[in-house]
PDB file of C-alpha atoms and ligand atoms in Angstrom:
ATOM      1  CA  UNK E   1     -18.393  32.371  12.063  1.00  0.00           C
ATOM      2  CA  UNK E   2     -17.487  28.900  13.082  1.00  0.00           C
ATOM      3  CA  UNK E   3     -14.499  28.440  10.627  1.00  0.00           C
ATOM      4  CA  UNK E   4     -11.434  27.137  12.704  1.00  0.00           C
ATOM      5  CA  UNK E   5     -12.532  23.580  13.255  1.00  0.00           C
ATOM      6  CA  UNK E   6      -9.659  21.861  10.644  1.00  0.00           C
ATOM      7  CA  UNK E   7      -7.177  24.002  13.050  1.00  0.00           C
ATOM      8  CA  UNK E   8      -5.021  26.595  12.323  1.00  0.00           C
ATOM      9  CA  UNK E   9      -2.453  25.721   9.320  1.00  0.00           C
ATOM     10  CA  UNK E  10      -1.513  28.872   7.609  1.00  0.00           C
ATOM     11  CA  UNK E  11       0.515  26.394   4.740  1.00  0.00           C
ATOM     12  CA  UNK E  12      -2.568  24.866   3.507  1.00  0.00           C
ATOM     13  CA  UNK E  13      -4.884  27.893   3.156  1.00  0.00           C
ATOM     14  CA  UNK E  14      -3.560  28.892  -0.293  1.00  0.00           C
ATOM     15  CA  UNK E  15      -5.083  25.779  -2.391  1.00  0.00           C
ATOM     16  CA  UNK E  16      -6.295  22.566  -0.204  1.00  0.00           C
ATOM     17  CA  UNK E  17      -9.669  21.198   0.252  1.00  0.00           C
ATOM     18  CA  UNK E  18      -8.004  18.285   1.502  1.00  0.00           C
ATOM     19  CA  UNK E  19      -4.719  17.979   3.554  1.00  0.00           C
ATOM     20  CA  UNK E  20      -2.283  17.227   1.027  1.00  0.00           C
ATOM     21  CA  UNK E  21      -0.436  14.127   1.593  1.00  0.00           C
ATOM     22  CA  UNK E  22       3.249  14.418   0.345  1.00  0.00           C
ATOM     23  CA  UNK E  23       5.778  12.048  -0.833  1.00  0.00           C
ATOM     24  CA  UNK E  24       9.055  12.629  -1.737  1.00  0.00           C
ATOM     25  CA  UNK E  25       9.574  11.917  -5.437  1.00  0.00           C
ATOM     26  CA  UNK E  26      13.588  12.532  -5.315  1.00  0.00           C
ATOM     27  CA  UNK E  27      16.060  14.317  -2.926  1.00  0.00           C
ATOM     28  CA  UNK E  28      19.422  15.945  -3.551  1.00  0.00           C
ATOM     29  CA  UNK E  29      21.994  17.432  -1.355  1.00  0.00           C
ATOM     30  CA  UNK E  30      22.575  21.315  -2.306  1.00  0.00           C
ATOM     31  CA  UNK E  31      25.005  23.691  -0.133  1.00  0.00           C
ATOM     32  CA  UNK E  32      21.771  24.872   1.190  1.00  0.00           C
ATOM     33  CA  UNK E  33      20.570  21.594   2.846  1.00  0.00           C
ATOM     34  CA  UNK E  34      18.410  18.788   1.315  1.00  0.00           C
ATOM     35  CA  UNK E  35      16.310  20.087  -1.250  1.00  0.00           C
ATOM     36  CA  UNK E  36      13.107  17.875  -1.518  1.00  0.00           C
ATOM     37  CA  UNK E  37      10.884  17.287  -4.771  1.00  0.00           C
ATOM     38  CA  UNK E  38       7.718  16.353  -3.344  1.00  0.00           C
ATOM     39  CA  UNK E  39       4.209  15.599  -4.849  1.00  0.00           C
ATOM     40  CA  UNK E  40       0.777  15.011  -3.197  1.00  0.00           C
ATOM     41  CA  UNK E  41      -0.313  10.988  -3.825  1.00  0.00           C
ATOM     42  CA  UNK E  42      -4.013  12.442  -3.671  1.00  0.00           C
ATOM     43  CA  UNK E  43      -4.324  15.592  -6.217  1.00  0.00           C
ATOM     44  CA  UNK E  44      -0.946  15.636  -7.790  1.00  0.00           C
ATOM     45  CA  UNK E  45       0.277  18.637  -6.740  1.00  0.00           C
ATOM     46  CA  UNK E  46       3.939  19.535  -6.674  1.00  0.00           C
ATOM     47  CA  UNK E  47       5.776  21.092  -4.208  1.00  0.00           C
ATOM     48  CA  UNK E  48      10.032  22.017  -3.778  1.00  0.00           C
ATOM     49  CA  UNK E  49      11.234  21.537   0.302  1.00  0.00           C
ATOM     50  CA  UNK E  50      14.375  22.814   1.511  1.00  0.00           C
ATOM     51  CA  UNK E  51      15.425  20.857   4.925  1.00  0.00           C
ATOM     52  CA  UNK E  52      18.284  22.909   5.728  1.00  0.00           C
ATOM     53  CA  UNK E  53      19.429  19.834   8.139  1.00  0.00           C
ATOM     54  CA  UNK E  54      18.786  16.733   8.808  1.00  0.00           C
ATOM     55  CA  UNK E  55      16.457  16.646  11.790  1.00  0.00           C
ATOM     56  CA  UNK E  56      14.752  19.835  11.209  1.00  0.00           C
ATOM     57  CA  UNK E  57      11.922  19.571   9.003  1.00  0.00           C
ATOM     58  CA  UNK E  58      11.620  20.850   5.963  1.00  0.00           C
ATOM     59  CA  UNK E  59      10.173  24.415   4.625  1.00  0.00           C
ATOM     60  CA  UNK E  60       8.309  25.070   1.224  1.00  0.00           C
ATOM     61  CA  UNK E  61      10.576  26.761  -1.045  1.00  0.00           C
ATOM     62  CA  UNK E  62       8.388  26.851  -3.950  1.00  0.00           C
ATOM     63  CA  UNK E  63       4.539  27.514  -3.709  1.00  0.00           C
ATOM     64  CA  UNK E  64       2.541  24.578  -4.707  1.00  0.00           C
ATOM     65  CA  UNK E  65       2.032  23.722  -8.084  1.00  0.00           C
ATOM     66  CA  UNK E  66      -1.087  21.714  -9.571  1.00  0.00           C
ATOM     67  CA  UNK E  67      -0.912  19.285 -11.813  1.00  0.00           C
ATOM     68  CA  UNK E  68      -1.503  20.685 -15.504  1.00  0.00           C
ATOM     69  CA  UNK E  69      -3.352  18.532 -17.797  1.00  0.00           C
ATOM     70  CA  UNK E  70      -2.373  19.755 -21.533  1.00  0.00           C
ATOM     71  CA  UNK E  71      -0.883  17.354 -23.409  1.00  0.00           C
ATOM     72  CA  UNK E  72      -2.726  13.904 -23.442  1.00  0.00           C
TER      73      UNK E  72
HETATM   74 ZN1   ZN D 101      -3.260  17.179  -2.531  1.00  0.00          ZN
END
């Protein structure tokens, strides 16, 4: 089994094909830390960070979401 050339990254194993590319779609402060809405610009999938402080980087606090396509 040659299976560990893409490296180990035990986040993306659940869902990705590809490396999902996130961008933060809105931010708020919480007691917690900064809690991060974030969505993939190539598949659409959703994701909720929590950076407990600025600096550190931050975690997944929701699992990933995909898109849903009822409705138009
Ligand atoms: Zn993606």
């Amino acid at each position: 089994m040659t299976s560990s050339l893409l490296g180990p990254s035990p986040d993306m194993l659940t869902t990705s094909e590809h490396e999902h590319a996130w961008r933060t779609e809105s931010a708020h402060t919480t007691s917690e830390g900064r809690v991060l809405y974030v969505e993939c610009v190539a598949c659409g999938t959703r994701r909720v960070d929590l950076q407990p402080h600025t600096g550190l980087p931050p975690t997944a606090l929701s699992t990933m979401v995909a898109p849903t396509r009822s409705g138009r």
